[in-house]
PDB file of C-alpha atoms in Angstrom:
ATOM      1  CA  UNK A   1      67.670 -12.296 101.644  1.00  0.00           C
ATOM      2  CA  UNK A   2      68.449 -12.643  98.116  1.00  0.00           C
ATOM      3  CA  UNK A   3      69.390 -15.988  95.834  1.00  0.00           C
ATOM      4  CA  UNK A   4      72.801 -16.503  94.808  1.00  0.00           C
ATOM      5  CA  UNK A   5      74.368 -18.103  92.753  1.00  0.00           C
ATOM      6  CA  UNK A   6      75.379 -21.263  94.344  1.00  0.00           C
ATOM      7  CA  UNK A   7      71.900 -22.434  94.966  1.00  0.00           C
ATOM      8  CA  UNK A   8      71.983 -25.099  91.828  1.00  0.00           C
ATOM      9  CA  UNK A   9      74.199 -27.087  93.248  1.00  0.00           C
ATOM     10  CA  UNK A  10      73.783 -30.539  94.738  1.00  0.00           C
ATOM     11  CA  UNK A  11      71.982 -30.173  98.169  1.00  0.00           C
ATOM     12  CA  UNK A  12      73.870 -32.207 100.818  1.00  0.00           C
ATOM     13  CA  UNK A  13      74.621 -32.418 104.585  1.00  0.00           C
ATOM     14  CA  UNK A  14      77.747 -29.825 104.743  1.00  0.00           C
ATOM     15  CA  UNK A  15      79.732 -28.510 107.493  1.00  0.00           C
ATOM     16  CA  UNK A  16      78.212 -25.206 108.785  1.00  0.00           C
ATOM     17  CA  UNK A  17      81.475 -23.374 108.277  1.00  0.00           C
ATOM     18  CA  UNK A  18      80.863 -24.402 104.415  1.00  0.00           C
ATOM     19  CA  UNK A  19      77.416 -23.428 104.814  1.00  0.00           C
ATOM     20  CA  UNK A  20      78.158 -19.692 106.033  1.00  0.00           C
ATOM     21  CA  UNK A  21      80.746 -19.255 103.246  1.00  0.00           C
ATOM     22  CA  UNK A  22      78.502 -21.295 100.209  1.00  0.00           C
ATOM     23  CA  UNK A  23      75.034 -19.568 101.466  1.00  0.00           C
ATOM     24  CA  UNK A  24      75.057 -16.815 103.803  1.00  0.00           C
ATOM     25  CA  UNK A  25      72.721 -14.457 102.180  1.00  0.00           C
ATOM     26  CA  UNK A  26      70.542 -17.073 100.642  1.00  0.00           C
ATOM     27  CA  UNK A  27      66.641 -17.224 100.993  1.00  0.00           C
ATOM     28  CA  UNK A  28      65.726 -20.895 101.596  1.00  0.00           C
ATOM     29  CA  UNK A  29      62.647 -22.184 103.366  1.00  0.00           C
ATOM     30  CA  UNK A  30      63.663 -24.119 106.380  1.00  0.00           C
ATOM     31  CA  UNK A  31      62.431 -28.019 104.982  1.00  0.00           C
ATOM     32  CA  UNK A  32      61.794 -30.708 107.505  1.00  0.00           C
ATOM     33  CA  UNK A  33      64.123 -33.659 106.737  1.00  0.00           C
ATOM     34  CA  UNK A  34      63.107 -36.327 109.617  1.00  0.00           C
ATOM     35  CA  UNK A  35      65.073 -39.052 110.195  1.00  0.00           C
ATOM     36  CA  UNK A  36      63.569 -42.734 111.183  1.00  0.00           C
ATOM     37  CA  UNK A  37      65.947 -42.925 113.582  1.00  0.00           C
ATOM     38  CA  UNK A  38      64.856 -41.856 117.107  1.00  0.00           C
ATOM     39  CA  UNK A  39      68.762 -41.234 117.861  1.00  0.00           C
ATOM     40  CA  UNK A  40      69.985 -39.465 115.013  1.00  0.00           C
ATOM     41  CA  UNK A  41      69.197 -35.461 114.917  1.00  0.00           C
ATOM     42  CA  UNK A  42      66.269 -34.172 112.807  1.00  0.00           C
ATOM     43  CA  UNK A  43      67.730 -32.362 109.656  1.00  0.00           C
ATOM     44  CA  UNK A  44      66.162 -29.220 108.114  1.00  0.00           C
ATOM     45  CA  UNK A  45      67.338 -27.351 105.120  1.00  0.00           C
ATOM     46  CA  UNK A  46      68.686 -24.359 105.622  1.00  0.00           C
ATOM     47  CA  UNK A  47      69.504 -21.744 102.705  1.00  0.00           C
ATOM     48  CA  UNK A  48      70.041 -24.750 100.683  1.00  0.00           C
ATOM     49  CA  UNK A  49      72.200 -27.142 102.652  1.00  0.00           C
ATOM     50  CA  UNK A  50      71.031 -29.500 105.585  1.00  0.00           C
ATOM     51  CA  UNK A  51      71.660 -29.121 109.057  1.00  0.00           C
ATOM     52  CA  UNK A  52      70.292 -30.365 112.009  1.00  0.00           C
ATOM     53  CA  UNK A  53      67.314 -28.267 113.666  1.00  0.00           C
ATOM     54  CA  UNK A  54      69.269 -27.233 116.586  1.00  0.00           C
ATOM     55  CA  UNK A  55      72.194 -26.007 113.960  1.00  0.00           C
ATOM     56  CA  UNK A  56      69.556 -24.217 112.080  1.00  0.00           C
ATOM     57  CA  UNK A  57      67.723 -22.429 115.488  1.00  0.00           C
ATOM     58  CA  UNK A  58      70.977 -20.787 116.393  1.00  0.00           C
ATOM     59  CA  UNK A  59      71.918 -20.200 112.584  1.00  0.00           C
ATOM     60  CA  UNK A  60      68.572 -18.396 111.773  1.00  0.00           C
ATOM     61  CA  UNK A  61      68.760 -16.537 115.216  1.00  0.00           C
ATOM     62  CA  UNK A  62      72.183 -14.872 113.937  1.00  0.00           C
ATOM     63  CA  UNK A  63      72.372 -14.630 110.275  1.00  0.00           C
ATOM     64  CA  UNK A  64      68.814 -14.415 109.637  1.00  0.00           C
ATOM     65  CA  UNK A  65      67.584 -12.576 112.356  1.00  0.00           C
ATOM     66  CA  UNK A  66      71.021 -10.929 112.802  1.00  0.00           C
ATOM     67  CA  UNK A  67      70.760 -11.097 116.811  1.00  0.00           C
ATOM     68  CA  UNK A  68      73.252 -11.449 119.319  1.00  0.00           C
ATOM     69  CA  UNK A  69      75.630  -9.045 117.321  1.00  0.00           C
ATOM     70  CA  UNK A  70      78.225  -7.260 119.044  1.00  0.00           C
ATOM     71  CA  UNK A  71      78.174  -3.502 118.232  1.00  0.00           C
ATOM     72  CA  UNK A  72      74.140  -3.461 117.133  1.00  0.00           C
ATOM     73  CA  UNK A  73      72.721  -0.582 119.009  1.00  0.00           C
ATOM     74  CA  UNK A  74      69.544  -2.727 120.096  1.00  0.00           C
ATOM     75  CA  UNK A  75      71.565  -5.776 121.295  1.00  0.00           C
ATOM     76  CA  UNK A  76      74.153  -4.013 124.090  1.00  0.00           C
ATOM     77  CA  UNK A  77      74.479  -7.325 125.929  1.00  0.00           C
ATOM     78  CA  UNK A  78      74.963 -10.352 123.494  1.00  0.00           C
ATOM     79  CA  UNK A  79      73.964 -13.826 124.957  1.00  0.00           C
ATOM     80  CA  UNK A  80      77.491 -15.349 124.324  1.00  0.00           C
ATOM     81  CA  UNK A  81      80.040 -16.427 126.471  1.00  0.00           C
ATOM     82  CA  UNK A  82      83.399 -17.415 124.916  1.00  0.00           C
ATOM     83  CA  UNK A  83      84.614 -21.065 125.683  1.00  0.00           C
ATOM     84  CA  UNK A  84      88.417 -21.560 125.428  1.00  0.00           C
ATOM     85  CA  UNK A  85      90.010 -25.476 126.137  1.00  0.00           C
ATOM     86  CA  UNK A  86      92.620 -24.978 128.948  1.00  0.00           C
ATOM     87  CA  UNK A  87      94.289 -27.539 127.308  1.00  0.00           C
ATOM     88  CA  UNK A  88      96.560 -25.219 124.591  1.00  0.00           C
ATOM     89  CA  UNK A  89      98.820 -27.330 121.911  1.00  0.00           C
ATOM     90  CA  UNK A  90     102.197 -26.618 121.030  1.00  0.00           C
ATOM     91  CA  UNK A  91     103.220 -25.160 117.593  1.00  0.00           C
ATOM     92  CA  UNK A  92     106.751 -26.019 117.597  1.00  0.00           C
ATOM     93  CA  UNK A  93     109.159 -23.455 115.828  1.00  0.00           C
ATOM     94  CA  UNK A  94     106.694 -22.223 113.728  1.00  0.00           C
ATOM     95  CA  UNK A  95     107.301 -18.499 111.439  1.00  0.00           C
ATOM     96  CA  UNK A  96     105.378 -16.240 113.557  1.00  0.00           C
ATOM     97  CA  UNK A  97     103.927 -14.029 110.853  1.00  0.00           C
ATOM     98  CA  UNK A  98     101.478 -12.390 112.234  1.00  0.00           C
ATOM     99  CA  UNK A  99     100.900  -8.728 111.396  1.00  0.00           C
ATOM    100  CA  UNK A 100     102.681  -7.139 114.237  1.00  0.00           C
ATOM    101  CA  UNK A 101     105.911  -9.154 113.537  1.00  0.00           C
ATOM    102  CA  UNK A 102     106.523  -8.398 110.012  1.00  0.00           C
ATOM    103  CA  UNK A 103     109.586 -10.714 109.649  1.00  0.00           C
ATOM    104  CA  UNK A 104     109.256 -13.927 110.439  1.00  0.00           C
ATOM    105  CA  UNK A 105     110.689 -15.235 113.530  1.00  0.00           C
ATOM    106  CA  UNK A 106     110.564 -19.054 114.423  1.00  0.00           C
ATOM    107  CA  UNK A 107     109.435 -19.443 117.560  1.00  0.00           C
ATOM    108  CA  UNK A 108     107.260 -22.104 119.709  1.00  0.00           C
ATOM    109  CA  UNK A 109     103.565 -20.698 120.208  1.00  0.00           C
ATOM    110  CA  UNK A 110     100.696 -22.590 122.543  1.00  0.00           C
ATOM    111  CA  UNK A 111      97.600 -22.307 120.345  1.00  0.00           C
ATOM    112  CA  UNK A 112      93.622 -22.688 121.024  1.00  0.00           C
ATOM    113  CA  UNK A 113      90.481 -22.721 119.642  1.00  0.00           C
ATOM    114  CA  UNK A 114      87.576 -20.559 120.652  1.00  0.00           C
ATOM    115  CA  UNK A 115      83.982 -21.399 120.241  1.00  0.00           C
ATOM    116  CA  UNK A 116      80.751 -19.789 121.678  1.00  0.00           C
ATOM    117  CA  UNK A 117      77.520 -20.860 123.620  1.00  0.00           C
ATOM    118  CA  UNK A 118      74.198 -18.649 122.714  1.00  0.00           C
ATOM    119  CA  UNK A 119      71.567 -18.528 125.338  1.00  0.00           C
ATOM    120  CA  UNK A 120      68.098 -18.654 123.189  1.00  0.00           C
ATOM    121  CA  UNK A 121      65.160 -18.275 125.370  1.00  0.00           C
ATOM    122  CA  UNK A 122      66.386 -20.113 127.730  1.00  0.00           C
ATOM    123  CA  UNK A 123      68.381 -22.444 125.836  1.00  0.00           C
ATOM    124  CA  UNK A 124      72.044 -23.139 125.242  1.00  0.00           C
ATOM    125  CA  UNK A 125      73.453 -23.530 121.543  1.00  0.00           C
ATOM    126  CA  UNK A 126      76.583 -23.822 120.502  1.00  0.00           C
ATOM    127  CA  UNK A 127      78.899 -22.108 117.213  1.00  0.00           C
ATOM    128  CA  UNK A 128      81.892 -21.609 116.465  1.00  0.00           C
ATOM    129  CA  UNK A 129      81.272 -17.916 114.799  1.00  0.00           C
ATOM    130  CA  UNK A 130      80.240 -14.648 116.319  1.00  0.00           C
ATOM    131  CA  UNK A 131      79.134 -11.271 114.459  1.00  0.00           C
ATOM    132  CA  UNK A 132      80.118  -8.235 114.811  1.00  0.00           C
ATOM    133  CA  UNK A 133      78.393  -4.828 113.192  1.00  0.00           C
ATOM    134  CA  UNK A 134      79.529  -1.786 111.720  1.00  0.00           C
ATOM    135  CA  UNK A 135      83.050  -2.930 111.252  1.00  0.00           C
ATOM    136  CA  UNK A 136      85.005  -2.094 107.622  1.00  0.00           C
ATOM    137  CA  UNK A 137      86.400  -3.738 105.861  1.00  0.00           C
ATOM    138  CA  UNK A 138      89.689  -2.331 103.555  1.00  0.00           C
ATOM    139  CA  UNK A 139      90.038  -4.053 100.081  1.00  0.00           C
ATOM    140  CA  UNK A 140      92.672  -1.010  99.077  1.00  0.00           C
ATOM    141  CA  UNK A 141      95.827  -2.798  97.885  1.00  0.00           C
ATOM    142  CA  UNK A 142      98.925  -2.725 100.350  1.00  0.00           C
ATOM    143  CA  UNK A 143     102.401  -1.491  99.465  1.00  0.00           C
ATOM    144  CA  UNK A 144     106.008  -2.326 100.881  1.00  0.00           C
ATOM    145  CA  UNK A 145     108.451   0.133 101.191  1.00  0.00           C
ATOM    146  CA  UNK A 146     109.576  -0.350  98.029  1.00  0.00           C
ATOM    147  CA  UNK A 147     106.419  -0.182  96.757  1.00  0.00           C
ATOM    148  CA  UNK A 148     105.978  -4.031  95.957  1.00  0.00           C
ATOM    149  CA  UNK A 149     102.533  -4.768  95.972  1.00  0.00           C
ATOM    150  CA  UNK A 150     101.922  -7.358  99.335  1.00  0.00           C
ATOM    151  CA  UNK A 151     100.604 -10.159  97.426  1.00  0.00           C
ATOM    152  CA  UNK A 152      99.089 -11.619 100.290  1.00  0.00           C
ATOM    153  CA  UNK A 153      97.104  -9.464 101.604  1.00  0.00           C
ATOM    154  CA  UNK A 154      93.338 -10.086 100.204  1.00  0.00           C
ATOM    155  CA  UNK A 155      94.224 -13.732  99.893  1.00  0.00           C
ATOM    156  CA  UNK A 156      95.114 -14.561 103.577  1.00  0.00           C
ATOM    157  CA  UNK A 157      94.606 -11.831 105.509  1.00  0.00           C
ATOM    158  CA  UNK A 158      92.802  -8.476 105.506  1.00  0.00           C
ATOM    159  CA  UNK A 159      92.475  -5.090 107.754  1.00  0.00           C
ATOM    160  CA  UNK A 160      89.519  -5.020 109.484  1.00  0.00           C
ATOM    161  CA  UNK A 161      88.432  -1.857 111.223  1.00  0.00           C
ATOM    162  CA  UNK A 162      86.252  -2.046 114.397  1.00  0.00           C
ATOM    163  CA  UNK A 163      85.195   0.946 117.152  1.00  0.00           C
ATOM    164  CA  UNK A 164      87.356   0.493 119.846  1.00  0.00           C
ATOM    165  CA  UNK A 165      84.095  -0.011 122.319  1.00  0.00           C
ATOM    166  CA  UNK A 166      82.897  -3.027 120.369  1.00  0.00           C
ATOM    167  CA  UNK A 167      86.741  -4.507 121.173  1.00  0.00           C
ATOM    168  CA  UNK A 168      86.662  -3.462 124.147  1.00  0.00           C
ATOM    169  CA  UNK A 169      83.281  -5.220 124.660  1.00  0.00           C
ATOM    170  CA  UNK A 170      84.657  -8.708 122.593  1.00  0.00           C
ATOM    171  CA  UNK A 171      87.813  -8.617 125.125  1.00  0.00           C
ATOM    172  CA  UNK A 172      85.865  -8.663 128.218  1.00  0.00           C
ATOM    173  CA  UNK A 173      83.194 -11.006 126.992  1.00  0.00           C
ATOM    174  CA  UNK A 174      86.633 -13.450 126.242  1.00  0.00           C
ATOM    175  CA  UNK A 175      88.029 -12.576 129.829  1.00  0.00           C
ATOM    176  CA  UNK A 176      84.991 -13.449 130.967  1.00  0.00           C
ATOM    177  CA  UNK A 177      84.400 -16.848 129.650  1.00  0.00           C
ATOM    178  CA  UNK A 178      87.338 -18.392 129.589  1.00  0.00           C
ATOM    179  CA  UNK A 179      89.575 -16.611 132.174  1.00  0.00           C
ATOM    180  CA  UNK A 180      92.658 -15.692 129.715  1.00  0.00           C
ATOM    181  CA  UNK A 181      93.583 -11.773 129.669  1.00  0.00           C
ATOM    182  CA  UNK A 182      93.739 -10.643 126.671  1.00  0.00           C
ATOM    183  CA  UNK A 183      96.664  -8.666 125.278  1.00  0.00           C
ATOM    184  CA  UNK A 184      96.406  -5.789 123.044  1.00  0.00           C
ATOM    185  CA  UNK A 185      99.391  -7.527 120.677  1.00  0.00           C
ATOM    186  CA  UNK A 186      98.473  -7.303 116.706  1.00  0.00           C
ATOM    187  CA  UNK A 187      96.179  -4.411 117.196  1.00  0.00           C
ATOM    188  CA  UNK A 188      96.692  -0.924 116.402  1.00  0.00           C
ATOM    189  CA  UNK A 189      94.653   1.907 118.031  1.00  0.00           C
ATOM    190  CA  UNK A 190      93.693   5.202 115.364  1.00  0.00           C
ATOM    191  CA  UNK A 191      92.569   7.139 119.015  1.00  0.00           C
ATOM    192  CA  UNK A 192      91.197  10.262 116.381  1.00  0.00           C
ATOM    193  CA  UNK A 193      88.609   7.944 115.045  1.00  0.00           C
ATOM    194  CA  UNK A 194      88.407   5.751 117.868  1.00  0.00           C
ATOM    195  CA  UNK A 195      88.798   2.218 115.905  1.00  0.00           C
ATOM    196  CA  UNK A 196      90.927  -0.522 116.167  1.00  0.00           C
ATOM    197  CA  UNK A 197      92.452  -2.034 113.234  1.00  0.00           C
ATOM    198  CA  UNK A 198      92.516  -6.142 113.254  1.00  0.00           C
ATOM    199  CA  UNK A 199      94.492  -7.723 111.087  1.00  0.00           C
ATOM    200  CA  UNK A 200      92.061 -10.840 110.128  1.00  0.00           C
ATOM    201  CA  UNK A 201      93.130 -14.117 108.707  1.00  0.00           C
ATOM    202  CA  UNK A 202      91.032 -15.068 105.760  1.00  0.00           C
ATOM    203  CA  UNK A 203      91.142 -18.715 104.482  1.00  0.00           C
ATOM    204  CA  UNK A 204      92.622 -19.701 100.875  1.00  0.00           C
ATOM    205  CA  UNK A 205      91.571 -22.404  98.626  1.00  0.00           C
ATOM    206  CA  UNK A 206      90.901 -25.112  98.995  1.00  0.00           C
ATOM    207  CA  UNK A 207      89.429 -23.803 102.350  1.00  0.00           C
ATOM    208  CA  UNK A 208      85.731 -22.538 102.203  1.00  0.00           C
ATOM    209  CA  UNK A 209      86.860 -18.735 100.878  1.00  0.00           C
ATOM    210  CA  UNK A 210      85.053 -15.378 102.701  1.00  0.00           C
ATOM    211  CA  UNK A 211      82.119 -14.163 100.933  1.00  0.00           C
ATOM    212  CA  UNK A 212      81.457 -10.745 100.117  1.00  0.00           C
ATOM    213  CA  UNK A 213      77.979  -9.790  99.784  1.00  0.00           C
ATOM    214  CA  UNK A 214      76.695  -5.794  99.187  1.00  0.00           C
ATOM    215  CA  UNK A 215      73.718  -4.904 100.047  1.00  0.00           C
ATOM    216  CA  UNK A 216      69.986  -4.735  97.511  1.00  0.00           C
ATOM    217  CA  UNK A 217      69.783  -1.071  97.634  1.00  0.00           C
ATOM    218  CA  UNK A 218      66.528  -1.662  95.165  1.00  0.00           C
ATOM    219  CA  UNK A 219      65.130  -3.580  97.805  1.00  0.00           C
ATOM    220  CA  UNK A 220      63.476  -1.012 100.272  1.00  0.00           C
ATOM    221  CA  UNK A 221      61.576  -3.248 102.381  1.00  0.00           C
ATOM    222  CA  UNK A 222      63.883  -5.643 104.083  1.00  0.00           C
ATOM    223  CA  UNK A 223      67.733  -5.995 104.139  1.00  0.00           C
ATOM    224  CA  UNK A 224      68.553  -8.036 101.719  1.00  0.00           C
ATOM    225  CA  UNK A 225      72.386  -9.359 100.494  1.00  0.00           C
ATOM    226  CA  UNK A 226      74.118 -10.418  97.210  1.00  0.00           C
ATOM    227  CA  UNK A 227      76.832 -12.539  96.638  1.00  0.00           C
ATOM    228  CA  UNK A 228      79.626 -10.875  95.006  1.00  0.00           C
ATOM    229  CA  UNK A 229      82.607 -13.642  94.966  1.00  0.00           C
ATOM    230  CA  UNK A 230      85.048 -14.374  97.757  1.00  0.00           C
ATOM    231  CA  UNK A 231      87.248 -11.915  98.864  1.00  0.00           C
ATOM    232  CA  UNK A 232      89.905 -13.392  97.282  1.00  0.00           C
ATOM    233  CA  UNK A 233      88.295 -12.536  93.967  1.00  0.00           C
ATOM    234  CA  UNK A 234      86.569  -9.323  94.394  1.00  0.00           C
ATOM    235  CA  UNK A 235      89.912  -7.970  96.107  1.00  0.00           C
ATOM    236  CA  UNK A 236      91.545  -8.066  92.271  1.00  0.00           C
ATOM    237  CA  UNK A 237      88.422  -5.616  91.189  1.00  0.00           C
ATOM    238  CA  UNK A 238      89.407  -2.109  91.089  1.00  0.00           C
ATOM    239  CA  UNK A 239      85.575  -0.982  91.624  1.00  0.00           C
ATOM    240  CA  UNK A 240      85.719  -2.757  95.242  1.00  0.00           C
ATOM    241  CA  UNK A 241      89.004  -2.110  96.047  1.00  0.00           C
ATOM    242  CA  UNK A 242      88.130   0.724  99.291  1.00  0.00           C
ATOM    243  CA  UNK A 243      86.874   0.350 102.749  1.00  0.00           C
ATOM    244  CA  UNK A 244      83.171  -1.100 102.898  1.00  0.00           C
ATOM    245  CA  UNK A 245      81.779  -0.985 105.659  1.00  0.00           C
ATOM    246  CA  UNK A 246      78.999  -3.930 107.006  1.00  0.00           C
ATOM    247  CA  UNK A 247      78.991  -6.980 109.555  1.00  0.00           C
ATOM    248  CA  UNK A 248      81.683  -9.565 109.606  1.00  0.00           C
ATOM    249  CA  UNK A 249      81.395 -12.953 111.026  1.00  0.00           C
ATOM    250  CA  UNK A 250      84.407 -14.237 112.405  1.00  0.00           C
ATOM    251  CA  UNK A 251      86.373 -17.043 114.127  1.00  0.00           C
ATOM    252  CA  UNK A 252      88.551 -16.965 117.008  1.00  0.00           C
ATOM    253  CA  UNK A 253      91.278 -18.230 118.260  1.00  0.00           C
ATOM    254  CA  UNK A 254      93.982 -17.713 120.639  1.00  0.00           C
ATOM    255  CA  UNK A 255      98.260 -17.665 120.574  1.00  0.00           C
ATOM    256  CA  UNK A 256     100.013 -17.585 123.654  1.00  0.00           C
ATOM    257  CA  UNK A 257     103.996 -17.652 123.612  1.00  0.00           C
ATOM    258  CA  UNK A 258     105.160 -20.054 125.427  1.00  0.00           C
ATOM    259  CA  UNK A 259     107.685 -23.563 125.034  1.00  0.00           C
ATOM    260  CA  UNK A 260     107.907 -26.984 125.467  1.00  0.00           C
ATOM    261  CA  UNK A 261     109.383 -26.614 128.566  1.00  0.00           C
ATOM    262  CA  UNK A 262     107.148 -24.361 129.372  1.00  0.00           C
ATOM    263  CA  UNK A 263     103.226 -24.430 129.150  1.00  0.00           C
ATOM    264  CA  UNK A 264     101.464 -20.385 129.655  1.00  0.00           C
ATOM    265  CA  UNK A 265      99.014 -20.069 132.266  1.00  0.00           C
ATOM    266  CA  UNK A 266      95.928 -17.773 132.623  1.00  0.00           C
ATOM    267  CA  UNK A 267      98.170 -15.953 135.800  1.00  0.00           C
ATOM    268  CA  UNK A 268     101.062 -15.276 134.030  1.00  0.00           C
ATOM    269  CA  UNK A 269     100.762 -14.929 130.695  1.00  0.00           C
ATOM    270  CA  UNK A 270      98.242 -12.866 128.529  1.00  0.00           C
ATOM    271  CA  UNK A 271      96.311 -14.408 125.586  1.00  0.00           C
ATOM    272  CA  UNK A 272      96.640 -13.054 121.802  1.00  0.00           C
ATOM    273  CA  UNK A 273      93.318 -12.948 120.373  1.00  0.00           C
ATOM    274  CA  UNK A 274      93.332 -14.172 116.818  1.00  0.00           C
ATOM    275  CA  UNK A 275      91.013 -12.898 114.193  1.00  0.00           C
ATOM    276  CA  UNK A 276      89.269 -15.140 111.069  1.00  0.00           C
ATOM    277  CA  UNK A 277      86.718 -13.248 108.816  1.00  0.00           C
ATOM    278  CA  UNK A 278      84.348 -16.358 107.401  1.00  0.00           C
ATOM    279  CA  UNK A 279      81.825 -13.832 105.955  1.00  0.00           C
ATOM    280  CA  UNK A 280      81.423  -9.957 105.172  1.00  0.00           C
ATOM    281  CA  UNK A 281      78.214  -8.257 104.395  1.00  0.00           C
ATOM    282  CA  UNK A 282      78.764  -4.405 102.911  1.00  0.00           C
ATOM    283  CA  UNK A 283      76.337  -1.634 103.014  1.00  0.00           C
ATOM    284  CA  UNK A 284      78.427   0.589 101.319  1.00  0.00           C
ATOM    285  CA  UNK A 285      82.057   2.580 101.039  1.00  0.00           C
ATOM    286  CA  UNK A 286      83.007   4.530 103.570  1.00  0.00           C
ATOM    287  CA  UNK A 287      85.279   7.216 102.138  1.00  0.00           C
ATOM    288  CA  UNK A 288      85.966   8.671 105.627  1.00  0.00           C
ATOM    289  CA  UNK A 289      87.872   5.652 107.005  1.00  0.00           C
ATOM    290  CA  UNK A 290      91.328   6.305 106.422  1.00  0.00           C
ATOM    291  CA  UNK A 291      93.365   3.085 105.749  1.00  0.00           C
ATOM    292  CA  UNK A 292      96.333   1.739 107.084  1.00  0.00           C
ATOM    293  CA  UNK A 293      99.768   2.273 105.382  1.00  0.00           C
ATOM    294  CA  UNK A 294     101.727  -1.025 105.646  1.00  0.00           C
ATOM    295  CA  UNK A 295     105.369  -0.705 105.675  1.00  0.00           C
ATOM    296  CA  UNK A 296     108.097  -3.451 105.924  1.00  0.00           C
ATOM    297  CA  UNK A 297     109.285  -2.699 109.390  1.00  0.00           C
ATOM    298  CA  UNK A 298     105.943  -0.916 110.626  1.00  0.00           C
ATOM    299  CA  UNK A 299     105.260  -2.496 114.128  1.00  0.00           C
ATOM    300  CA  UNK A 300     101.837  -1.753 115.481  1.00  0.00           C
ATOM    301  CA  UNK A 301     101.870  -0.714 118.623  1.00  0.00           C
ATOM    302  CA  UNK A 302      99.936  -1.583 121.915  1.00  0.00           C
ATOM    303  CA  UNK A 303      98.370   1.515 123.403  1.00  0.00           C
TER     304      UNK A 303
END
């Protein structure tokens, strides 16, 4: 992995989603940081921020060693399962935005977080953040019907583009682990080149932005990333604005409809998963992926 250009600044103890979107890509020596203190964790540095050595095992096992990635041909059965709180809050009346309601509509939602447990040889660690390969990623600009450029898409939300095996594969591995069914709502099926499209949330500022990283191509031995920018600021640059594809890391969540009178259950209801990119690394374009045409009453539709 390659240096970037955040390495100069002052190394401190930082959350690990800051660390994924400051450093992922970065080439640090894992450095030894003991603590005196028989109760506190030991603290290592990893690609130029400290975390403990548990955080870093199960970061270095994923982003370094890029295993336990859903849709890599030598990994078919990830050692993940999905861990949902049965305990869902209430979002009260809040604009339901998401992509496949393109007006927004008030409404209560039940909402919940999703985090995942990696089995290590033998061992359980825990992250918030799975990967997923050969997905793309579409930094083309999005229209209305009037031809209004969509201002926020590349600044909260983008398309991503998976094979609809890898989905299928993510939805079982959720039904799995935590129970919830999960519904096919916000996801629209291209059956001719058999992907799904996910409409992603990506954080704004003063959140931790998405990097985007391509890949050294004049590095032959070993895969190797650069950091580009955030995809908030490469999305403005016309020479990056197609559909890379690479490996996305992303958060999940899930949105259940549902009131205060009323409280979903895993028999009744079906879960929305809920897409957040943290991180995309790019190979390359990939002229053959044809990209979505948003329009202002375009519903996508459950297959």
């Amino acid at each position: 992995m390659s240096n970037m250009e955040d390495d100069k600044q002052d190394q401190e103890e930082v959350g690990v989603e800051d660390t994924l979107a400051l450093s992922e890509g970065a080439n640090e020596d894992n450095e030894d940081v003991s603590s005196n203190n028989p109760e506190e964790p030991s603290m290592v540095k990893w690609r130029g921020h400290y975390v403990s050595e548990k955080e870093a095992k199960i970061l270095k096992h994923v982003f370094d060693e890029m295993k336990d990635h859903f849709g890599n041909r030598k990994c078919e059965h990830p050692h993940i399962r999905f861990n949902c709180d049965p305990s869902l809050f209430l979002s009260k009346n809040e604009p339901y935005t998401y992509r496949s309601h393109p007006d927004p509509v008030p409404e209560d939602r039940w909402h919940g977080e999703v985090d995942f447990t990696y089995t290590i040889d033998e061992e359980t660690y825990n992250m918030d953040y799975i990967a997923i390969d050969n997905v793309y990623f579409d930094l083309n600009p999005k229209y209305d019907g009037e031809g209004n450029k969509i201002k926020s898409y590349g600044h909260s939300w983008i398309y991503v583009y998976v094979p609809e095996e890898i989905i299928s594969k993510v939805k079982d591995y959720f039904h799995t682990g935590t129970g919830w069914t999960p519904s096919n709502e916000g996801l629209a099926h291209d059956y001719n080149a058999e992907l799904v499209s996910i409409p992603a949330k990506i954080y704004p500022a003063p959140n931790p932005e998405p990097s985007f990283w391509k890949r050294d191509l004049e590095d032959k031995e070993k895969l190797s990333f650069t950091r580009v920018g955030s995809i908030q600021s490469v999305v403005n640059e016309e020479e990056y604005q197609h559909i890379h594809r690479g490996i996305g890391v992303f958060a999940l969540s899930v949105d259940v409809p549902g009131s205060e009178h009323y409280k979903p259950t895993q028999d009744y209801e079906e879960a929305q998963l809920m897409f957040t990119l943290i991180s995309a690394r790019t190979f390359g374009s990939a002229p053959s992926i044809a990209p979505v045409v948003y329009g202002p009453r375009l519903r996508m539709e459950a297959s």
